[in-house]
Amino acid sequence: MEPKILTTLLFLTLTSTFITSSAQNCSTYSFTNNAIFTTCITLPVQNSHLHWTYHPANSTVDIAFRRTGVSTSEWVAWALNVDGSGMVGAQALVGLPDSNGSVQAYTSAVTGYGTSLDRSSLSFDVSEIRAERVNGDVVVYGTLVLPGGRTSFNQVWQTGPVTNGAPGAHPLGSENRNSVGTVDFATGEAGAGGGVGGSLLHRRNTHGVLNAVSWGILMPMGAMVARYLKVFKVAHPAWFYIHIACQVTAYGVGIAGWATGLKLGSDSVGIKYTTHRNIGITLFVFGTLQVFALLLRPKPDHKYRIYWNAYHISIGYAVISLSITNVFKGLDILDPEKKWKHAYTGVIISLAVIAAILEAFTWFIVLKRKTVEKDQGPAGDDAYGANDYGQHNGHSQAA
Ligand SMILES: *[C@@H]1O[C@H](CO)[C@@H](O)[C@H](O)[C@H]1NC(C)=O
Ligand SMILES: *[C@@H]1O[C@H](CO)[C@@H](O)[C@H](O)[C@H]1NC(C)=O
Ligand SMILES: *[C@@H]1O[C@H](CO)[C@@H](O)[C@H](O)[C@H]1NC(C)=O
């Protein structure tokens, strides 16, 4: 069991590093007009920074939202979401490029996913709003009167294309979906998350790791244990218990991962990943069937055992192929750094190579036994025919 726990820990550790590794020093930036802000944070995605000075006496904050590397045909926006989180309800400061190269600043209260960032006033007062383009950076300035004396808010920021002089819908890549978080103007603390219910990016990553490790790695390993350890007499009945332990652990962790997926699905109102979701639900059904199949399996010498074995193995292979498919689908949705997809691909290729070698080795052992049995007559244990599942059941004392 230790190697599995180690693998899990390794994955969790690596993931938490990549969640938190995006911090960078933003305090060395020089603004035009020698504007000075006391605090700044580098936002986790979209090359964006938020600089501000908070005035507790009158509950105002002077902010500068800065995004680097913005083309002259892109808008930028930064918003507080006072009562909710994410895009709907966002009280936005927008920077929209003009045909003459300057950037106009205005406010827009976002009321739905179909917004075209029309000009409207916000639910709190904003003054001193302006925007500028400096060396490919766009900076939007404003002074906000923080509502209700609060200092901590959900924030959201975004970039999108300009079509016919107006803001067009932003793309839905991972950077565009993960540009949500929290900010506390008094303490200078920023969270990477979507506010309500904790960090969205963190939850997505947790979902990914739980499912990749359980459905995507442990389950195939558990199946390999059943197929390849079984052939060794000395591994009886250990293979059976290792197989069960692997699959039950994988199922337990997998259910946790599955539940986080359902929650993510119900929270992401504007975006649907139908295939990923449907495969996930199918996997849950098949996985649960496998657990019940375990409880309902006939005795090894029962005449129906052969059908049970065929059923168990075919559902098992279906689960494994769907699991691997869905981990890749999930990786495409989550779109983390390339190394994560490479890492998972590497693990799957390694397992496939190991399986191929063991498969060859198993056939070698089985054929050799057959030869020996022929020489010695039929008295030997005939249970190891061609690494069968179900053709011969005599050997499966434990199963
Ligand atoms: C960021 O840069 C400023 C000025 O160079 C320096 O004083 C500060 O310690 C740096 N902060 C970090 C976290 O490196
Ligand atoms: C709020 O207070 C700061 C400093 O205390 C001051 O510079 C600023 O002008 C005030 N803003 C308003 C809108 O009164
Ligand atoms: C650019 O055009 C806008 C109107 O579209 C105008 O308000 C602004 O002053 C112009 N800026 C420059 C630098 O010409």
XYZ file of C-alpha atoms and ligand atoms in Angstrom:
441
model
C 0.000 0.000 0.000
C 2.857 2.439 0.759
C 3.753 3.173 -2.856
C 0.169 4.228 -3.531
C 0.062 6.539 -0.558
C 3.393 7.989 -1.667
C 2.089 8.561 -5.170
C -0.961 10.302 -3.769
C 1.087 12.513 -1.476
C 3.479 13.343 -4.277
C 0.612 14.419 -6.489
C -0.999 16.505 -3.775
C 2.302 18.201 -2.928
C 3.149 18.955 -6.548
C -0.310 20.321 -7.162
C -0.282 22.655 -4.206
C 3.069 24.040 -5.401
C 1.659 24.826 -8.783
C -1.386 26.453 -7.243
C 0.662 28.852 -5.139
C 3.752 29.393 -7.278
C 2.451 32.329 -9.291
C 3.330 35.090 -6.783
C 5.727 37.688 -8.148
C 7.080 41.038 -7.072
C 4.902 43.796 -8.507
C 5.956 46.629 -6.196
C 8.780 47.885 -8.413
C 6.472 49.240 -11.126
C 6.701 53.011 -11.778
C 3.434 54.668 -12.738
C 3.154 57.727 -14.916
C 2.606 61.006 -12.991
C 4.668 59.386 -10.213
C 1.508 57.898 -8.767
C 2.311 55.825 -5.687
C 0.224 52.968 -4.309
C 0.969 51.441 -0.944
C 0.001 47.874 -1.734
C 0.076 45.639 -4.739
C -0.716 42.060 -5.582
C 0.015 40.034 -8.679
C -3.173 38.300 -9.683
C -2.815 34.555 -10.360
C -3.701 34.621 -14.069
C -3.770 36.943 -17.113
C -0.543 38.864 -16.357
C -2.492 41.240 -14.156
C -1.651 43.287 -11.085
C -3.767 45.262 -8.678
C -2.176 48.281 -6.962
C -4.008 50.324 -4.352
C -3.947 52.729 -1.447
C -6.668 52.301 1.149
C -7.927 55.272 3.184
C -9.694 53.916 6.286
C -10.789 57.427 7.370
C -13.297 57.764 4.528
C -13.465 54.139 3.412
C -12.077 54.860 -0.044
C -9.473 53.065 -2.046
C -7.423 54.405 -4.964
C -6.775 51.546 -7.327
C -4.766 50.883 -10.448
C -5.481 47.680 -12.325
C -2.600 46.884 -14.630
C -2.483 44.189 -17.269
C 0.708 43.629 -19.264
C 0.932 42.672 -22.924
C -2.465 43.965 -24.091
C -2.948 44.434 -27.821
C -4.650 47.532 -29.236
C -7.677 45.413 -30.096
C -8.320 44.059 -26.587
C -10.385 45.414 -23.749
C -9.552 44.852 -20.096
C -11.833 44.962 -17.088
C -11.464 44.615 -13.348
C -14.406 44.388 -10.990
C -15.552 43.899 -7.437
C -18.487 41.589 -6.954
C -20.062 43.005 -3.834
C -22.899 40.547 -3.229
C -21.844 37.475 -5.194
C -18.888 35.985 -6.948
C -17.785 35.570 -10.532
C -19.034 37.504 -13.488
C -22.710 38.136 -12.817
C -23.045 41.056 -10.427
C -19.522 42.308 -11.134
C -19.113 46.094 -10.761
C -16.534 46.658 -13.446
C -13.981 49.277 -14.449
C -13.430 48.819 -18.165
C -10.509 49.911 -20.349
C -11.527 50.030 -24.009
C -9.027 51.003 -26.754
C -9.869 53.828 -29.137
C -9.034 53.778 -32.829
C -6.448 56.502 -32.128
C -4.510 54.284 -29.718
C -5.676 55.773 -26.416
C -7.732 53.801 -23.913
C -11.098 54.981 -22.614
C -12.161 54.092 -19.088
C -15.740 53.713 -17.948
C -17.847 51.685 -15.534
C -20.210 48.820 -16.274
C -22.393 46.838 -13.914
C -22.561 43.285 -15.301
C -26.015 41.788 -15.012
C -25.723 38.617 -17.108
C -23.465 36.328 -19.125
C -24.585 38.010 -22.350
C -23.193 41.401 -21.341
C -21.454 43.627 -23.891
C -20.041 45.764 -21.071
C -22.330 48.699 -21.772
C -21.743 51.899 -19.852
C -23.678 52.005 -16.601
C -23.138 53.265 -13.103
C -22.008 50.949 -10.338
C -23.648 50.079 -7.051
C -20.999 52.175 -5.267
C -19.407 55.530 -6.129
C -16.358 55.652 -8.344
C -14.386 58.769 -9.239
C -11.091 59.687 -10.865
C -11.594 56.997 -13.446
C -9.147 56.967 -16.345
C -7.026 54.539 -18.324
C -3.757 54.648 -20.197
C -1.550 52.497 -22.352
C 2.145 52.407 -21.421
C 4.577 50.137 -23.289
C 1.989 47.499 -23.992
C 0.534 47.642 -20.468
C -2.979 48.943 -19.957
C -3.638 50.606 -16.606
C -7.131 51.504 -15.380
C -7.302 53.917 -12.428
C -10.194 54.750 -10.163
C -11.143 55.789 -6.645
C -13.796 53.553 -5.109
C -16.002 54.312 -2.123
C -16.125 50.884 -0.535
C -19.740 49.906 0.146
C -20.971 49.136 3.636
C -17.627 49.961 5.209
C -16.366 46.569 4.052
C -12.779 46.002 3.006
C -12.949 42.397 1.756
C -14.588 41.520 -1.553
C -14.691 39.016 -4.356
C -12.899 40.329 -7.380
C -12.866 39.314 -11.022
C -10.829 40.545 -13.962
C -10.930 39.811 -17.668
C -9.578 40.520 -21.145
C -11.367 40.091 -24.444
C -11.415 41.198 -28.075
C -12.821 44.456 -29.392
C -15.250 44.044 -32.273
C -16.475 47.145 -34.145
C -15.257 49.375 -31.365
C -17.205 47.528 -28.660
C -16.123 44.838 -26.172
C -16.744 41.342 -27.557
C -17.234 38.135 -25.570
C -14.023 36.959 -23.910
C -12.610 33.502 -24.690
C -13.271 30.626 -22.256
C -9.722 29.361 -21.753
C -8.502 28.393 -18.313
C -6.970 31.839 -17.707
C -10.339 33.417 -18.471
C -12.179 31.037 -16.169
C -9.726 31.304 -13.286
C -9.592 35.089 -13.113
C -11.605 35.271 -9.911
C -10.485 35.704 -6.340
C -10.803 37.731 -3.193
C -9.090 40.908 -2.097
C -8.915 42.618 1.265
C -7.943 46.275 0.851
C -7.175 46.692 4.543
C -4.889 43.694 5.056
C -3.522 43.386 1.520
C -4.490 39.746 1.424
C -5.676 38.195 -1.785
C -7.208 34.784 -2.286
C -6.985 32.816 -5.497
C -10.525 31.644 -5.116
C -14.019 32.229 -6.265
C -15.095 33.476 -2.869
C -18.209 31.579 -1.833
C -17.313 27.943 -1.183
C -13.557 28.469 -1.294
C -11.066 28.873 -4.052
C -12.430 27.797 -7.404
C -9.054 27.049 -8.956
C -8.068 25.132 -5.860
C -11.277 23.098 -6.013
C -10.772 22.366 -9.700
C -7.243 21.194 -9.027
C -8.377 19.065 -6.092
C -11.033 17.496 -8.296
C -8.411 16.792 -10.952
C -5.879 15.253 -8.589
C -8.401 13.077 -6.726
C -9.803 11.682 -9.959
C -6.517 11.302 -11.821
C -5.009 9.386 -8.899
C -8.045 7.211 -8.154
C -9.862 6.467 -11.423
C -6.922 7.287 -13.628
C -4.026 5.483 -11.904
C -5.065 3.310 -8.937
C -7.855 1.493 -10.777
C -5.694 0.427 -13.726
C -3.031 -0.649 -11.223
C -5.601 -2.674 -9.302
C -6.698 -4.389 -12.503
C -3.097 -5.189 -13.334
C -2.675 -6.769 -9.903
C -5.628 -9.039 -10.599
C -4.473 -9.983 -14.054
C -0.760 -10.464 -13.498
C -0.263 -11.496 -9.867
C -2.882 -14.191 -10.180
C -0.623 -16.312 -12.306
C 1.878 -16.823 -9.505
C 0.890 -19.619 -7.125
C 2.730 -17.889 -4.333
C 0.533 -14.808 -4.780
C -2.608 -16.723 -3.784
C -4.707 -15.435 -2.222
C -2.739 -12.214 -1.737
C -3.507 -10.896 -5.229
C -7.188 -10.966 -4.435
C -6.842 -8.862 -1.304
C -4.420 -6.439 -2.965
C -6.853 -6.104 -5.868
C -9.752 -5.414 -3.515
C -7.704 -2.968 -1.442
C -6.590 -1.105 -4.570
C -10.041 -0.876 -6.088
C -11.870 -0.048 -2.877
C -9.340 2.713 -2.087
C -9.598 3.974 -5.666
C -13.393 3.892 -5.464
C -13.431 5.755 -2.134
C -11.082 8.487 -3.348
C -12.847 8.452 -6.714
C -16.226 9.112 -5.111
C -14.755 12.117 -3.299
C -13.376 13.338 -6.629
C -16.680 12.642 -8.310
C -18.583 14.634 -5.684
C -16.225 17.615 -6.100
C -16.948 17.383 -9.842
C -20.707 17.523 -9.331
C -20.310 20.544 -7.083
C -18.066 22.259 -9.644
C -20.627 21.482 -12.336
C -23.501 22.961 -10.362
C -21.411 26.046 -9.479
C -20.276 26.857 -13.008
C -23.561 28.235 -14.246
C -22.427 29.716 -17.539
C -20.217 26.838 -18.691
C -21.110 23.185 -19.368
C -18.791 20.277 -20.088
C -21.386 17.751 -21.130
C -19.162 14.898 -22.288
C -16.850 15.086 -19.284
C -19.849 15.150 -16.998
C -21.647 12.237 -18.693
C -18.543 10.058 -18.698
C -18.131 10.936 -15.013
C -21.660 9.846 -14.205
C -21.247 6.611 -16.203
C -18.043 5.923 -14.298
C -19.810 6.376 -11.000
C -22.512 3.899 -12.053
C -20.026 1.325 -13.363
C -17.720 1.747 -10.367
C -20.608 1.241 -7.974
C -21.763 -1.829 -9.932
C -18.276 -3.277 -9.510
C -18.410 -2.815 -5.750
C -21.813 -4.510 -5.575
C -20.603 -7.223 -7.929
C -17.950 -8.008 -5.359
C -20.597 -8.625 -2.718
C -22.780 -10.694 -5.051
C -20.114 -12.880 -6.638
C -20.895 -16.607 -6.774
C -18.512 -19.143 -5.171
C -15.523 -19.991 -7.371
C -16.962 -23.389 -8.354
C -20.491 -22.140 -8.899
C -21.751 -22.729 -12.431
C -22.615 -19.030 -12.894
C -19.178 -17.845 -11.805
C -17.947 -17.862 -15.370
C -20.648 -15.334 -16.338
C -19.916 -13.225 -13.301
C -16.230 -13.161 -14.223
C -16.991 -12.114 -17.796
C -19.288 -9.379 -16.494
C -16.827 -8.160 -13.857
C -13.943 -8.043 -16.304
C -15.788 -6.311 -19.116
C -17.202 -3.619 -16.821
C -13.721 -3.323 -15.316
C -12.092 -2.684 -18.676
C -14.858 -0.236 -19.584
C -14.214 1.659 -16.343
C -10.485 1.834 -17.026
C -10.805 3.083 -20.588
C -13.491 5.618 -19.654
C -11.427 6.752 -16.649
C -8.329 7.422 -18.712
C -10.392 9.159 -21.402
C -12.046 11.365 -18.807
C -8.795 12.288 -17.075
C -7.542 13.559 -20.447
C -10.816 15.400 -21.033
C -10.515 16.925 -17.575
C -6.921 17.954 -18.244
C -8.072 19.718 -21.405
C -10.738 21.576 -19.434
C -8.524 22.459 -16.484
C -5.705 23.257 -18.903
C -2.935 23.345 -16.291
C 0.712 23.742 -17.219
C 1.706 21.241 -19.916
C 3.807 19.243 -17.477
C 0.705 17.847 -15.785
C -0.627 16.336 -18.972
C 2.858 15.032 -19.746
C 3.129 13.561 -16.252
C -0.168 11.737 -16.542
C 0.613 10.565 -20.077
C 3.951 9.296 -18.750
C 2.264 7.348 -15.948
C -0.214 5.763 -18.371
C 2.508 4.828 -20.871
C 4.601 3.316 -18.053
C 1.626 1.267 -16.853
C 0.965 0.148 -20.437
C 4.599 -0.889 -20.919
C 4.632 -2.762 -17.608
C 1.347 -4.435 -18.562
C 2.751 -5.468 -21.952
C 5.853 -6.993 -20.354
C 3.795 -8.776 -17.692
C 1.370 -9.988 -20.355
C 4.221 -11.553 -22.318
C 5.733 -12.977 -19.159
C 2.378 -14.400 -18.075
C 1.894 -16.173 -21.371
C 5.413 -17.508 -21.121
C 4.741 -18.936 -17.636
C 1.376 -20.324 -18.657
C 2.678 -22.039 -21.785
C 5.626 -23.427 -19.848
C 3.268 -24.827 -17.214
C 1.170 -26.381 -19.942
C 4.263 -28.130 -21.295
C 5.262 -29.373 -17.859
C 1.719 -30.567 -17.222
C 1.726 -32.446 -20.519
C 4.970 -34.167 -19.544
C 3.729 -35.000 -16.076
C 0.201 -35.873 -17.037
C -3.019 -34.120 -16.057
C -2.427 -34.433 -12.310
C -0.999 -30.909 -12.044
C -2.945 -27.823 -11.179
C -4.739 -26.982 -14.401
C -5.971 -23.731 -13.061
C -3.516 -21.481 -14.800
C -4.775 -21.905 -18.305
C -3.742 -18.932 -20.434
C -4.096 -16.505 -17.561
C -7.795 -16.967 -17.948
C -10.477 -15.138 -16.191
C -13.209 -17.585 -15.643
C -12.341 -20.511 -17.872
C -10.998 -22.322 -14.867
C -12.003 -21.403 -11.423
C -10.371 -23.989 -9.237
C -7.470 -21.782 -8.296
C -9.388 -18.848 -7.025
C -9.678 -19.939 -3.440
C -9.984 -16.389 -2.264
C -12.148 -15.057 -5.019
C 9.853 43.729 -4.090
O 10.674 44.784 -4.524
C 10.832 45.833 -3.554
C 11.632 46.945 -4.188
O 12.692 46.462 -4.945
C 11.501 45.271 -2.296
O 11.609 46.270 -1.330
C 10.642 44.138 -1.761
O 11.266 43.534 -0.663
C 10.393 43.074 -2.834
N 9.438 42.091 -2.315
C 9.567 40.790 -2.551
C 8.494 39.934 -1.987
O 10.510 40.327 -3.177
C -10.243 60.202 1.632
O -9.129 60.339 2.494
C -7.887 60.552 1.841
C -6.783 60.572 2.859
O -7.273 60.536 4.172
C -7.920 61.797 0.999
O -6.682 61.975 0.333
C -9.046 61.689 -0.005
O -9.165 62.893 -0.740
C -10.346 61.376 0.681
N -11.324 61.089 -0.328
C -12.554 61.568 -0.312
C -13.446 61.189 -1.454
O -12.940 62.277 0.594
C -8.968 59.529 -29.159
O -10.318 59.529 -29.565
C -11.255 59.797 -28.516
C -12.640 59.736 -29.086
O -12.837 58.550 -29.772
C -10.967 61.186 -27.928
O -11.846 61.412 -26.837
C -9.524 61.245 -27.449
O -9.236 62.555 -26.978
C -8.569 60.880 -28.559
N -7.240 60.813 -28.013
C -6.180 61.288 -28.659
C -4.867 61.116 -27.969
O -6.279 61.826 -29.743
